[in-house]
Tab-separated table of C-alpha atoms in Angstrom:
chain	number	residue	atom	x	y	z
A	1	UNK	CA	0.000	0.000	0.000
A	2	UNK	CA	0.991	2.989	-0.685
A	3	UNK	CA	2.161	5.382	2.797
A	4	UNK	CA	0.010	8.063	3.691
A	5	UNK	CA	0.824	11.558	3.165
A	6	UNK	CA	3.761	13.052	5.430
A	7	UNK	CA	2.447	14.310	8.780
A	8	UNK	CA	3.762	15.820	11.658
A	9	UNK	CA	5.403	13.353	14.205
A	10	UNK	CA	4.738	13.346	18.109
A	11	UNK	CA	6.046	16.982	19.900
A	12	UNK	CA	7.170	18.270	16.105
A	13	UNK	CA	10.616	16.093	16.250
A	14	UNK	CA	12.018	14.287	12.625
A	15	UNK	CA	11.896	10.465	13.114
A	16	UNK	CA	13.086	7.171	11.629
A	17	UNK	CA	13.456	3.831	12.809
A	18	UNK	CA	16.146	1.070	12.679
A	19	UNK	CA	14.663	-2.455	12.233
A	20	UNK	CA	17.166	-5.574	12.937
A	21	UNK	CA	16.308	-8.196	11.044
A	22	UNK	CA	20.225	-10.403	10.578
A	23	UNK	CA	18.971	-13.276	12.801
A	24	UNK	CA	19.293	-16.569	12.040
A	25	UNK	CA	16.402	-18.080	13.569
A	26	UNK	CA	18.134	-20.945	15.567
A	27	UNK	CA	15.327	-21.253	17.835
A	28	UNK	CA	12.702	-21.809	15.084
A	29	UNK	CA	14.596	-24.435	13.349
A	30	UNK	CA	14.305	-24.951	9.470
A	31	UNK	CA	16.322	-23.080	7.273
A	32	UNK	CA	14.843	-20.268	6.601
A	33	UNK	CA	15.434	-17.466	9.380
A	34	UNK	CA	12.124	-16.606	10.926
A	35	UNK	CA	11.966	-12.757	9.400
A	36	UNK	CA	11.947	-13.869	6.064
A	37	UNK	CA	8.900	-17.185	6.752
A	38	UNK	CA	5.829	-16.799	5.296
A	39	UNK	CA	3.049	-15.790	7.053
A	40	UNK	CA	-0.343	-15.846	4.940
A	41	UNK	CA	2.133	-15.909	1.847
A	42	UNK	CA	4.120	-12.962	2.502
A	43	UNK	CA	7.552	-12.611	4.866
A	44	UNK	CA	7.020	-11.755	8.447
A	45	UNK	CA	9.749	-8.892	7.802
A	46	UNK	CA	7.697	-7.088	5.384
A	47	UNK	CA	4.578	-6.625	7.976
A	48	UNK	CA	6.697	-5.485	10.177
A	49	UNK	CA	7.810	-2.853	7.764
A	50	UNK	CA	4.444	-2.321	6.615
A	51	UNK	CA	3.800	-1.213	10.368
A	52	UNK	CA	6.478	1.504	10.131
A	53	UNK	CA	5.386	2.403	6.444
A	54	UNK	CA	1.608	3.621	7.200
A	55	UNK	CA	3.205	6.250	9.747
A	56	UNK	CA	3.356	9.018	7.576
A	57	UNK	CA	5.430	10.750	10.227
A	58	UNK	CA	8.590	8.390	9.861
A	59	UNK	CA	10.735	9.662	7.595
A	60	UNK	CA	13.354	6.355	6.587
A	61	UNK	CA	12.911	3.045	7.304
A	62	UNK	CA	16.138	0.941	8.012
A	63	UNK	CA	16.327	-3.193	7.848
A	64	UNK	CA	19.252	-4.052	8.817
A	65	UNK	CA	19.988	-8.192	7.576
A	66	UNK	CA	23.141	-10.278	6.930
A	67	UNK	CA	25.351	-10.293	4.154
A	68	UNK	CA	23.390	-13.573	2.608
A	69	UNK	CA	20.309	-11.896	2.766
A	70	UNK	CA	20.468	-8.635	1.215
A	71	UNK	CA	19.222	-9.051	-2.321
A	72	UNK	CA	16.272	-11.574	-0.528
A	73	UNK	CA	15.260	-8.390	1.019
A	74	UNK	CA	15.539	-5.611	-1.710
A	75	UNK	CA	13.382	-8.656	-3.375
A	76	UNK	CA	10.435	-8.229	-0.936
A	77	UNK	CA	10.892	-4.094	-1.068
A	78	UNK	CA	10.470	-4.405	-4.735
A	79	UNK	CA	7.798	-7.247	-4.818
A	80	UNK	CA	5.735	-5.610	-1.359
A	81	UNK	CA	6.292	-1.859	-2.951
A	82	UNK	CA	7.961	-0.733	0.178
A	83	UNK	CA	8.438	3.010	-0.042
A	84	UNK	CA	11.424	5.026	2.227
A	85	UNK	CA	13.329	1.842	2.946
A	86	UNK	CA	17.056	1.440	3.202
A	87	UNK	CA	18.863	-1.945	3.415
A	88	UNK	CA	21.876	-1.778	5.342
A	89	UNK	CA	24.643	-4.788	6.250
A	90	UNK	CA	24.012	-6.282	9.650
A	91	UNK	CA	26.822	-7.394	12.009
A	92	UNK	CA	27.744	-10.504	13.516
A	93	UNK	CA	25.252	-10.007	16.574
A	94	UNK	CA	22.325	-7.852	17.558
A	95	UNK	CA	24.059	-4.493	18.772
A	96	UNK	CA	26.635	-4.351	16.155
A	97	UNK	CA	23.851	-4.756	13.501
A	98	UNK	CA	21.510	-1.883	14.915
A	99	UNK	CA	25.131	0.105	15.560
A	100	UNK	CA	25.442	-0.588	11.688
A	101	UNK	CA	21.462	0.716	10.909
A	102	UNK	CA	22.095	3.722	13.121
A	103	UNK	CA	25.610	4.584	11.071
A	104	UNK	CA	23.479	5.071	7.728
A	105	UNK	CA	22.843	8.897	9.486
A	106	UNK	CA	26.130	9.674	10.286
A	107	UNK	CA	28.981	7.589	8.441
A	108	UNK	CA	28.995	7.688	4.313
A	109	UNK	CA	30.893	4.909	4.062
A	110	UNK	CA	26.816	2.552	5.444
A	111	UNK	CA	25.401	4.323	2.372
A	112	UNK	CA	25.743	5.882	-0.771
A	113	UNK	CA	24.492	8.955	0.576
A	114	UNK	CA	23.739	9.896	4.003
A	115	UNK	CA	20.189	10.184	5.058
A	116	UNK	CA	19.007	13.105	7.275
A	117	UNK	CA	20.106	12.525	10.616
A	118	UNK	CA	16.453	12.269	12.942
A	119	UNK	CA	15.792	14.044	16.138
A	120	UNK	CA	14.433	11.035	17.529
A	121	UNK	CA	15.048	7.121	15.905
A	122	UNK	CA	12.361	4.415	16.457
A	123	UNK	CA	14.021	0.728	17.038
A	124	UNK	CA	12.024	-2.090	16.567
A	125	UNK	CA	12.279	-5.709	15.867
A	126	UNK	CA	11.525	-7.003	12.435
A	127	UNK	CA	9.665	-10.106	13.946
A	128	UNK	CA	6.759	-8.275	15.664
A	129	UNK	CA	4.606	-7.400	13.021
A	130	UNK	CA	1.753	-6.568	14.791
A	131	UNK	CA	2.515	-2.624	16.452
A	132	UNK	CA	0.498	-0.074	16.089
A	133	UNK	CA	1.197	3.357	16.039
A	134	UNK	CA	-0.260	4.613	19.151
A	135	UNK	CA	2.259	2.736	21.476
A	136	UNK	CA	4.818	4.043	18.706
A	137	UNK	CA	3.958	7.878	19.328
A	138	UNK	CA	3.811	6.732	22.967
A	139	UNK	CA	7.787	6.281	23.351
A	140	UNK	CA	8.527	8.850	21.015
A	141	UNK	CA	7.046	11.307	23.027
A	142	UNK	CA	8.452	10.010	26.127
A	143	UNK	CA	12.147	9.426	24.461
A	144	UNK	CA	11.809	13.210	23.452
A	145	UNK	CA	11.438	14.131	26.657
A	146	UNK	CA	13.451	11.644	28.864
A	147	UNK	CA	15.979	11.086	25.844
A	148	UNK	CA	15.318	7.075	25.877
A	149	UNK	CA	11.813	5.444	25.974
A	150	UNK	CA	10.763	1.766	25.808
A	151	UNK	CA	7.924	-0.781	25.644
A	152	UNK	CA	7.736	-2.946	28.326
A	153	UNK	CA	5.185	-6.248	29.435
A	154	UNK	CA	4.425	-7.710	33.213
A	155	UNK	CA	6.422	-10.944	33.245
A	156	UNK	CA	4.484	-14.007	33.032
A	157	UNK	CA	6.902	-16.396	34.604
A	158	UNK	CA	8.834	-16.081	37.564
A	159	UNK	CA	12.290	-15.169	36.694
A	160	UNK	CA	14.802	-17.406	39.030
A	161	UNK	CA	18.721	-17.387	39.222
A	162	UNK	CA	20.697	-21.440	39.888
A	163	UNK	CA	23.773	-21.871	41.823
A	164	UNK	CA	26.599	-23.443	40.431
A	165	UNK	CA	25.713	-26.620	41.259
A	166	UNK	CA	22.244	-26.806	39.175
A	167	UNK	CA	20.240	-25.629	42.300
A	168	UNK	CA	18.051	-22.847	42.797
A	169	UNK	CA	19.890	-20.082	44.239
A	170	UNK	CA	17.426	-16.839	44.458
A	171	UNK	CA	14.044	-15.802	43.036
A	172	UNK	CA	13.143	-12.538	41.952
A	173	UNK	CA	10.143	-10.683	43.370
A	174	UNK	CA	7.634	-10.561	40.049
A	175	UNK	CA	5.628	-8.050	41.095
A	176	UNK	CA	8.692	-5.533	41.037
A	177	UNK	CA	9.914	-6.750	37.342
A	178	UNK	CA	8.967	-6.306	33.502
A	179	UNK	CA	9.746	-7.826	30.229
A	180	UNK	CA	11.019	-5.386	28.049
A	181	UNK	CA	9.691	-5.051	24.694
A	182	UNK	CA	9.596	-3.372	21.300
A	183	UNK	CA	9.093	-0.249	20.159
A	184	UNK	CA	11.949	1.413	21.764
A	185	UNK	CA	13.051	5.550	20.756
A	186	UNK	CA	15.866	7.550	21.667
A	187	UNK	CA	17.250	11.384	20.877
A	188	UNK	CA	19.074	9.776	18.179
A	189	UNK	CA	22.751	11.456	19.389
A	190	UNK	CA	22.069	9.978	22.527
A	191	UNK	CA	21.794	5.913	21.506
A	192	UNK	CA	24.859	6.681	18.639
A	193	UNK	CA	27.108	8.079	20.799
A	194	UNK	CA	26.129	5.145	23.869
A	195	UNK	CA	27.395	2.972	20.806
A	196	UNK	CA	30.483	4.921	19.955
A	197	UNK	CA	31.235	4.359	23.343
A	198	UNK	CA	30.175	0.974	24.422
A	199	UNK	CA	32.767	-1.961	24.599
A	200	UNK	CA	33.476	-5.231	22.376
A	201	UNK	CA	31.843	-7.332	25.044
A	202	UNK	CA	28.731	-5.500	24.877
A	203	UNK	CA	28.316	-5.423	21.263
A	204	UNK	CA	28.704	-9.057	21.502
A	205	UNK	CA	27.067	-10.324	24.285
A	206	UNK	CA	24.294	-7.317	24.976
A	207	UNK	CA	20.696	-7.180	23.840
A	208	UNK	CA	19.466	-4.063	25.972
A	209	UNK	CA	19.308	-0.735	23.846
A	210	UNK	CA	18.028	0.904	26.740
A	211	UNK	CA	20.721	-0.189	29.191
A	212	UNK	CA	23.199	1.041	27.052
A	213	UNK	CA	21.792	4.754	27.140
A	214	UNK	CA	22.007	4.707	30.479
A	215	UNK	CA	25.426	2.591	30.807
A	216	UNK	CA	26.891	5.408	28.930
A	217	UNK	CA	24.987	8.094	28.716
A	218	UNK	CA	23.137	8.173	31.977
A	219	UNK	CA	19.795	8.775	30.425
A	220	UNK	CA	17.295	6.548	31.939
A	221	UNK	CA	14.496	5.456	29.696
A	222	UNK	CA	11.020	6.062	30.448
A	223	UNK	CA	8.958	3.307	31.004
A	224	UNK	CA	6.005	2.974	28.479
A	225	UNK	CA	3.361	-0.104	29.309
A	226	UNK	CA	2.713	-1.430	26.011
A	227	UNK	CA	-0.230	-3.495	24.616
A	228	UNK	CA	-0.142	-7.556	24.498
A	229	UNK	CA	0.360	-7.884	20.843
A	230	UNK	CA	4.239	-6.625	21.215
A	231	UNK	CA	5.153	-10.179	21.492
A	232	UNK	CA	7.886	-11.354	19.077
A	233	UNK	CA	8.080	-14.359	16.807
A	234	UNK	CA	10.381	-16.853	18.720
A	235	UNK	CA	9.199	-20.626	17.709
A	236	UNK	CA	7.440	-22.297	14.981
A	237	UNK	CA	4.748	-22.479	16.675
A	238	UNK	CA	4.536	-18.331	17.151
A	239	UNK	CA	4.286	-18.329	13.551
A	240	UNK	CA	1.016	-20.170	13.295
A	241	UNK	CA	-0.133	-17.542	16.217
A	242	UNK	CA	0.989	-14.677	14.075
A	243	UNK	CA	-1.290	-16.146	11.028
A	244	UNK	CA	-4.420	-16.527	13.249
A	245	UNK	CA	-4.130	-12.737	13.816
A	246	UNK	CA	-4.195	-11.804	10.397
A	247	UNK	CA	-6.580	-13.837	9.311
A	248	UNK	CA	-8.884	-12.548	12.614
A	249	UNK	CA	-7.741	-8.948	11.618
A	250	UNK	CA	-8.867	-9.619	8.107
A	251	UNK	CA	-12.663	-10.205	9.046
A	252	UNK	CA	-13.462	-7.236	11.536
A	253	UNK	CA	-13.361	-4.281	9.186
A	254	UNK	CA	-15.854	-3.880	5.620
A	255	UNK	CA	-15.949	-0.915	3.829
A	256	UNK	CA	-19.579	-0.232	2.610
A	257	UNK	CA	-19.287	1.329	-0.793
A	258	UNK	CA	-22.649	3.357	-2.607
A	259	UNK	CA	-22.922	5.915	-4.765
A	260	UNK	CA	-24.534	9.462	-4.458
A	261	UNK	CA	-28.126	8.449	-5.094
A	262	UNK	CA	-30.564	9.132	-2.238
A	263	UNK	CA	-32.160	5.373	-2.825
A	264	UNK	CA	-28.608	3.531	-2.480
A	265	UNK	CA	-27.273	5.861	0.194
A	266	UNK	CA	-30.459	5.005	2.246
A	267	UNK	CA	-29.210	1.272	1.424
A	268	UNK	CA	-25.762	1.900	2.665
A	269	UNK	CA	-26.732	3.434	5.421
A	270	UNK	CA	-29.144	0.339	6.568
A	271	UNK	CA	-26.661	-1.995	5.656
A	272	UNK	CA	-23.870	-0.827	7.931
A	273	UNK	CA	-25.916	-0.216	10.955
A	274	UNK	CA	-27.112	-3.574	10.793
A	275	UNK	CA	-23.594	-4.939	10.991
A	276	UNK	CA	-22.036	-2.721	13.980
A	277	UNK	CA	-22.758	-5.053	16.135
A	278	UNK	CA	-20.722	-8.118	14.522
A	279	UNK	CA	-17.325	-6.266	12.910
A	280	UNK	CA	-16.055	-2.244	12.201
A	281	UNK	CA	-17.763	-1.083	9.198
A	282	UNK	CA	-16.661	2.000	7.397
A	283	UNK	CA	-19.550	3.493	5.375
A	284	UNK	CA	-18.913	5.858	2.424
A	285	UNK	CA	-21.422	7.318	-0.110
A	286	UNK	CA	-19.339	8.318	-3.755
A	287	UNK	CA	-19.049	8.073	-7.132
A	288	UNK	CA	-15.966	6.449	-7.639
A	289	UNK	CA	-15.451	7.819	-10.919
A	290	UNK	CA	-15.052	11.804	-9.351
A	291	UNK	CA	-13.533	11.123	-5.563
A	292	UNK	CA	-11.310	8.408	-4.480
A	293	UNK	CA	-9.882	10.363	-1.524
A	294	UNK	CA	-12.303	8.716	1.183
A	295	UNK	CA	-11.438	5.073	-0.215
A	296	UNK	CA	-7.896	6.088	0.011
A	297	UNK	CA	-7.919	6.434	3.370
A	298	UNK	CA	-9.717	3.695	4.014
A	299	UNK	CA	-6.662	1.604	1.776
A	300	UNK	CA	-4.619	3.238	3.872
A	301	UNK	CA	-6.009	1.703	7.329
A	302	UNK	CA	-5.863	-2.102	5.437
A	303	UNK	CA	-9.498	-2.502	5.145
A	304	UNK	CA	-9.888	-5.965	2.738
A	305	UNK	CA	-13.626	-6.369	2.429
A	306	UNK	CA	-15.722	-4.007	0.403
A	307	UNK	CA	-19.013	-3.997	-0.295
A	308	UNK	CA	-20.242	-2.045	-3.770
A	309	UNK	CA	-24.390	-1.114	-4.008
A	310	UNK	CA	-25.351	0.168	-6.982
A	311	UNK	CA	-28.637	0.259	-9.319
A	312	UNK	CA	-26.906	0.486	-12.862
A	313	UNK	CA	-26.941	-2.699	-15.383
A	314	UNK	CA	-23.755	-4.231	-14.041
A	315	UNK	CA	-21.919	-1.527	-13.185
A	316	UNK	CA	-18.634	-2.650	-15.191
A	317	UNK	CA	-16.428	0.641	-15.303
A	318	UNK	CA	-17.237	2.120	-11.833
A	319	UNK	CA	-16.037	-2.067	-10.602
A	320	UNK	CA	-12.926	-1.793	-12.917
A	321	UNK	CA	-12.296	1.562	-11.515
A	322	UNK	CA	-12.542	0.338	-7.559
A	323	UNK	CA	-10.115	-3.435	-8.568
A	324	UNK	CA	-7.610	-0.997	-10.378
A	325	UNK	CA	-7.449	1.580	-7.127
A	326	UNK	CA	-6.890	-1.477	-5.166
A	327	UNK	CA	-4.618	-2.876	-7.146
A	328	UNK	CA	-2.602	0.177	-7.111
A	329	UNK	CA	-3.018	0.133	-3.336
A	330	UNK	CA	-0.554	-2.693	-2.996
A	331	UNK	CA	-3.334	-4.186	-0.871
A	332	UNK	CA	-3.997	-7.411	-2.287
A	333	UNK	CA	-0.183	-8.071	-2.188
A	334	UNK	CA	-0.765	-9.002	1.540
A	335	UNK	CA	-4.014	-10.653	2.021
A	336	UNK	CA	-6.947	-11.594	-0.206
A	337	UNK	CA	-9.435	-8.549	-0.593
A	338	UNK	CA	-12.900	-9.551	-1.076
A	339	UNK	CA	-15.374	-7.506	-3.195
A	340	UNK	CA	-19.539	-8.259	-3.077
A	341	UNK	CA	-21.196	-6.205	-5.370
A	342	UNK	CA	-24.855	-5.913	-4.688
A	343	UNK	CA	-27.139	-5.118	-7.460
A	344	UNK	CA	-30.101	-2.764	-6.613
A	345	UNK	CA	-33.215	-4.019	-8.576
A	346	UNK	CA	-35.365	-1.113	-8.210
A	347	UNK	CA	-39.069	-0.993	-10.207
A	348	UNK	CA	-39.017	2.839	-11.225
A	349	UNK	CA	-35.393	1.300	-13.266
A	350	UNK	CA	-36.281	-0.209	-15.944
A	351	UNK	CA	-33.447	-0.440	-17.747
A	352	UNK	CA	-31.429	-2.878	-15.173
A	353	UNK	CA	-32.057	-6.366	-16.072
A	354	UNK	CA	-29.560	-9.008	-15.665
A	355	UNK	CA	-28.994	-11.540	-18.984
A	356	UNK	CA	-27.224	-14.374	-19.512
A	357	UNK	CA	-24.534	-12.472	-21.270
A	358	UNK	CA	-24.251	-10.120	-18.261
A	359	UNK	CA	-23.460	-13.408	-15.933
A	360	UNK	CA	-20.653	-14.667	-18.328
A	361	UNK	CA	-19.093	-11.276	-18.357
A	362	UNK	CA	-19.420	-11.084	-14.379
A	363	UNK	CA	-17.783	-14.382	-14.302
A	364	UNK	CA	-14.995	-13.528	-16.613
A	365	UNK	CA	-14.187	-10.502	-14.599
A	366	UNK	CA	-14.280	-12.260	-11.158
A	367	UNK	CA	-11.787	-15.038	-12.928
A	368	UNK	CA	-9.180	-12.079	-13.376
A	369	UNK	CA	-9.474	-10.205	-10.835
A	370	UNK	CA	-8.923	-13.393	-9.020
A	371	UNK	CA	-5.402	-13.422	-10.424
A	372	UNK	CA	-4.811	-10.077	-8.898
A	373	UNK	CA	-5.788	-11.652	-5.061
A	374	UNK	CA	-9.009	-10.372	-5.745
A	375	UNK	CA	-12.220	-12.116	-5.093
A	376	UNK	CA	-15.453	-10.417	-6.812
A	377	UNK	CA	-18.671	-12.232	-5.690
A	378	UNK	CA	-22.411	-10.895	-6.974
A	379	UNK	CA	-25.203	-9.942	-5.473
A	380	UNK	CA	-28.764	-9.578	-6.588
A	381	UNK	CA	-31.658	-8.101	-4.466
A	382	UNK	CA	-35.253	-7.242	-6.120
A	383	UNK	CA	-36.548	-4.228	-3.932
A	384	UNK	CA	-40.333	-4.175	-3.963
């Protein structure tokens, strides 16, 4: 899909975000590393990008992978029509890759050319694909004003320590404890120069952003509690987790298209408020031949059912025009998008009539469109 129209970040400050993606996935097993799996057909790394992408207020996007993995990713950029996105060569372990991502805005010799240097940079892993951008304006506005902001969980285990001998040696108290998550933000010459500073045993054997702005920089982070889809694809079995959510997100939202006429706008408006209830319905009344600015906002918030109302004799053109704005969307490139167009058969239109030849066309066109990820179903209702 195609990002939304630059707006103004959180507090007024320039923002980008770093997004490590160079693991190799040990824990999932297989040989593929769990960033670039398939979830629903498309790479777990790319919804996580897609996440970053809709915030108009983000200005670059960096995915850091390894060496091996490069062109796989400038692949899915291409293929997903990723827009503001920079691939940049990981390191050998978590901090030195993000230390790598964060060098494309201050060294020339991570990039071709050197992006603009944010106020404030997002980091984020590229295996939770499922943040939204409230908790992401939540640290940004906290790491603007405390310097260094994180996510963080309650812990749903007991965290213990074991003696040397294989015994239990201390417990910590739960209550007092947190999991720290993703997003994370920091005044971006804050976290660069905590890794200009930090030692070869922390690049190699740390995982804590935050603990290194405060390690070296004494900024403490602020504390932001985040929402309980942070979580992060770990094992195989996350990944069938991950799938059930999209597939759940996929049914909750329908876009209920008509156009201006007072008969089908009374119909879309009906139509809608019987569905509340059940799923999120957006409900627009247009004529998709003169305005597609409310149905590109609607692309914009990955809405993937749509139903069209509409009176005319198989309304061919206006239905070409909707599959070609979704097509250029980018939508269908992630999930299925299904279109019902209902067919208004109303007495004082006499002209509407539905043939045989009118069904083989319909069925033709639902056959392509189907090769876009498209599915076009028909609907006829005789109003009395």
């Amino acid at each position: 899909m195609e990002p939304r129209s630059r707006g103004a970040a959180p507090g007024g400050v320039s923002v980008s975000a770093v997004l490590p993606a160079g693991g190799s996935g040990e824990r999932l097993g297989g040989a593929t590393p769990k960033q670039f799996c398939a979830v629903q057909g498309r790479p777990l790394v790319s919804y996580a990008v897609r996440a970053m992408e809709r915030i108009s207020w983000i200005s670059d996007i960096i995915v850091v992978v390894s060496p091996e993995n490069i062109e796989t990713m400038k692949t899915i950029i291409e293929k997903y029509g990723h827009k503001r996105v920079t691939v940049v060569e990981g390191g050998i372990t978590r901090h030195r890759s993000i230390f790598n991502g964060l060098k494309v805005f201050a060294e020339n010799e991570f990039s071709s050319h050197l992006l603009q240097k944010p106020e404030v940079v997002i980091i984020h892993d590229a295996v939770r694909p499922f943040v939204e951008e409230d908790i992401i304006s939540k640290v940004v506005m906290a790491a603007k004003e405390h310097g260094a902001a994180g996510a963080i969980r309650p812990l749903v285990s007991t965290v213990i320590a074991s003696a040397a001998d294989g015994c239990l040696d201390h417990s910590l108290e739960r209550a007092r404890y947190r999991a720290s998550e993703m997003p994370q933000a920091f005044l971006f010459d804050i976290i660069y120069e905590a890794y200009q500073q930090c030692t070869d045993y922390d690049l190699d054997y740390g995982t804590e952003c935050l603990h290194l702005a405060l390690k070296y920089c004494k900024t403490k982070a602020k504390l932001v509690e985040g929402t309980a889809d942070l979580w992060k694809v770990t094992y195989k079995r996350d990944l069938y987790a991950a799938e059930s959510i999209i597939k759940d997100n996929l049914s909750q939202q329908v876009c209920v298209v008509t156009n201006v006429k007072e008969t089908l706008a009374q119909v879309g408006f009906l139509l809608p408020e019987s569905l509340k209830s059940q799923i999120k319905v957006e409900a627009i009344s247009i004529s998709l031949s003169k305005n597609d600015s409310c149905l590109q906002n609607i692309f914009s918030g990955q809405c993937y059912n749509f139903v069209c109302v509409n009176d005319k004799r198989w309304a061919i053109q206006e239905t070409q025009e909707l599959v070609d704005m979704l097509e250029k969307s980018n939508i269908p490139l992630l999930c299925p998008v299904v279109l019902i167009l209902v067919h208004l058969d109303i007495p004082e239109n006499n002209s509407f009539s539905i043939g045989m030849e009118d069904l083989t066309t319909m069925k033709k066109f639902a056959r392509e469109t189907k090769k876009k990820n498209i599915l076009v179903y028909g609907l006829l209702i005789q109003c009395k």
